[in-house]
XYZ file of C-alpha atoms in Angstrom:
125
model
C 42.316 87.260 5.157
C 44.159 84.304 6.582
C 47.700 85.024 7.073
C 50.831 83.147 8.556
C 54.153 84.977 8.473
C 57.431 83.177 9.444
C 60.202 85.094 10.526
C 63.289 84.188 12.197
C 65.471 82.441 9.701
C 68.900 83.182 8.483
C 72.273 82.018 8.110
C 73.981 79.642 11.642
C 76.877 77.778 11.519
C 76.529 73.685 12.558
C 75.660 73.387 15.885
C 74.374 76.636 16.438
C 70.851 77.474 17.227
C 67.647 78.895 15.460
C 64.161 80.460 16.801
C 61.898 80.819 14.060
C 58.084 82.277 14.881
C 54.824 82.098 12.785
C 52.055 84.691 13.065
C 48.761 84.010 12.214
C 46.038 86.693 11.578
C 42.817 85.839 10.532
C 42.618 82.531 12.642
C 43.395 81.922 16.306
C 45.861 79.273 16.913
C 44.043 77.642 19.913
C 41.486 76.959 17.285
C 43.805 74.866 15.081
C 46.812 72.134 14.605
C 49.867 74.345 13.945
C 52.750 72.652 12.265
C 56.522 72.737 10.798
C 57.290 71.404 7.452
C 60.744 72.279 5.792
C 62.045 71.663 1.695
C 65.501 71.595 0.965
C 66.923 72.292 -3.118
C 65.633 69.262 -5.024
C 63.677 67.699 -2.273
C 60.278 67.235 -1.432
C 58.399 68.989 1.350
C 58.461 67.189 4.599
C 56.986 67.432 7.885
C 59.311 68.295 11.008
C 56.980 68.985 14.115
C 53.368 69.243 14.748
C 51.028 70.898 17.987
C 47.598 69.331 18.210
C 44.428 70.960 19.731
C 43.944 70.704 23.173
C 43.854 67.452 23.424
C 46.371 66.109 21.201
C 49.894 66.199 21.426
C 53.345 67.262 20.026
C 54.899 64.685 17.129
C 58.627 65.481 15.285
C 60.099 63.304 12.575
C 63.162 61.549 13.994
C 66.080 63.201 13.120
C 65.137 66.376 14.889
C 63.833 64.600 18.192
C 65.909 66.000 20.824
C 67.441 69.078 18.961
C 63.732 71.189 17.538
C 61.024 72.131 19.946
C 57.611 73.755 19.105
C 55.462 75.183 20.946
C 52.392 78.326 21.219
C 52.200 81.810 22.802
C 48.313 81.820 22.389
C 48.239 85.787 23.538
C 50.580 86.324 20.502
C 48.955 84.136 18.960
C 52.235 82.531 17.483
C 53.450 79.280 17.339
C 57.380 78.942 17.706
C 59.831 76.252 16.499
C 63.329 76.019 18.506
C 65.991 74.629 16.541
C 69.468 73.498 18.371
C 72.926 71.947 17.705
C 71.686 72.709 14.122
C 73.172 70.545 11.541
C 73.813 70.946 7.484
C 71.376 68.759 6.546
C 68.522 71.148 7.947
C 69.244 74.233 5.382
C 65.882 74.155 3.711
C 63.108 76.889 3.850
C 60.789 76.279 6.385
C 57.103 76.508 6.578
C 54.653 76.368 8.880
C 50.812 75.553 8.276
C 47.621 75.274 9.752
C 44.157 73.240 9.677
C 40.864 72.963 11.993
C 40.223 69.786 11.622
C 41.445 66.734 13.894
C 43.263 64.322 11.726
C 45.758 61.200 11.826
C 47.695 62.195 9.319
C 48.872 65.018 10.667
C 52.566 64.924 8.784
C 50.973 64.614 5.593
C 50.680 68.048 3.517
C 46.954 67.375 2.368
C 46.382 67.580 6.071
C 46.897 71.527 6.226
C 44.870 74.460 4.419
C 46.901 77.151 4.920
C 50.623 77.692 5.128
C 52.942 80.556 5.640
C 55.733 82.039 2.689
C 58.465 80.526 3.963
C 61.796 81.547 5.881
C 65.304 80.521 5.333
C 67.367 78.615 7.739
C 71.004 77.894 6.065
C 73.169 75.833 8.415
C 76.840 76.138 7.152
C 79.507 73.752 8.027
């Protein structure tokens, strides 16, 4: 019933740039905190950027302040994660999830019920 589709991924070279979208169906976006996380081969999941509820804010790990932006289309009901001056290091499929509830933790993976399939974003160099 609940559904998040990621689509936009594919193959850039270094320094290029990357839109990737996620869908939800079965759950309206205003409604919850929307994020990005990303695993690379032989690495563990990690967060990369995070939209609150009204009310909160917008969060990225450091080494994609500056170069990723996320943000909503609440009519499409589809959050969006702009990647530029792409780099190697951030080839990994990426994910995004969702959750309700209003929590600190919001880069933590325990923090979001349900998450999308995945899309890959290769960065060659």
């Amino acid at each position: 019933q609940v559904q998040l589709v990621e689509s936009g991924g594919g193959l850039v070279q270094a320094g290029g740039s990357v839109r990737l979208s996620c869908t939800a169906s079965g759950l309206t976006i205003t409604d919850y905190r929307v994020a990005w996380f990303r695993q690379a081969p032989g690495k563990e999941r990690e967060f990369v950027a995070v939209l609150n509820r009204s009310g909160g804010g917008i969060y990225y790990r450091d080494s994609v302040k500056g170069r990723f932006t996320i943000s909503r289309d609440d009519a499409k009901n589809t959050v969006w994660l702009q990647m530029n001056s792409l780099k190697p290091e951030d080839t990994a499929v990426y994910y995004c999830a969702a959750d309700p509830r209003r929590l600190v933790q919001f880069s933590s993976r325990a923090s979001y019920n349900y998450w999308g399939q995945g899309t890959q974003v290769t960065v060659s160099s």
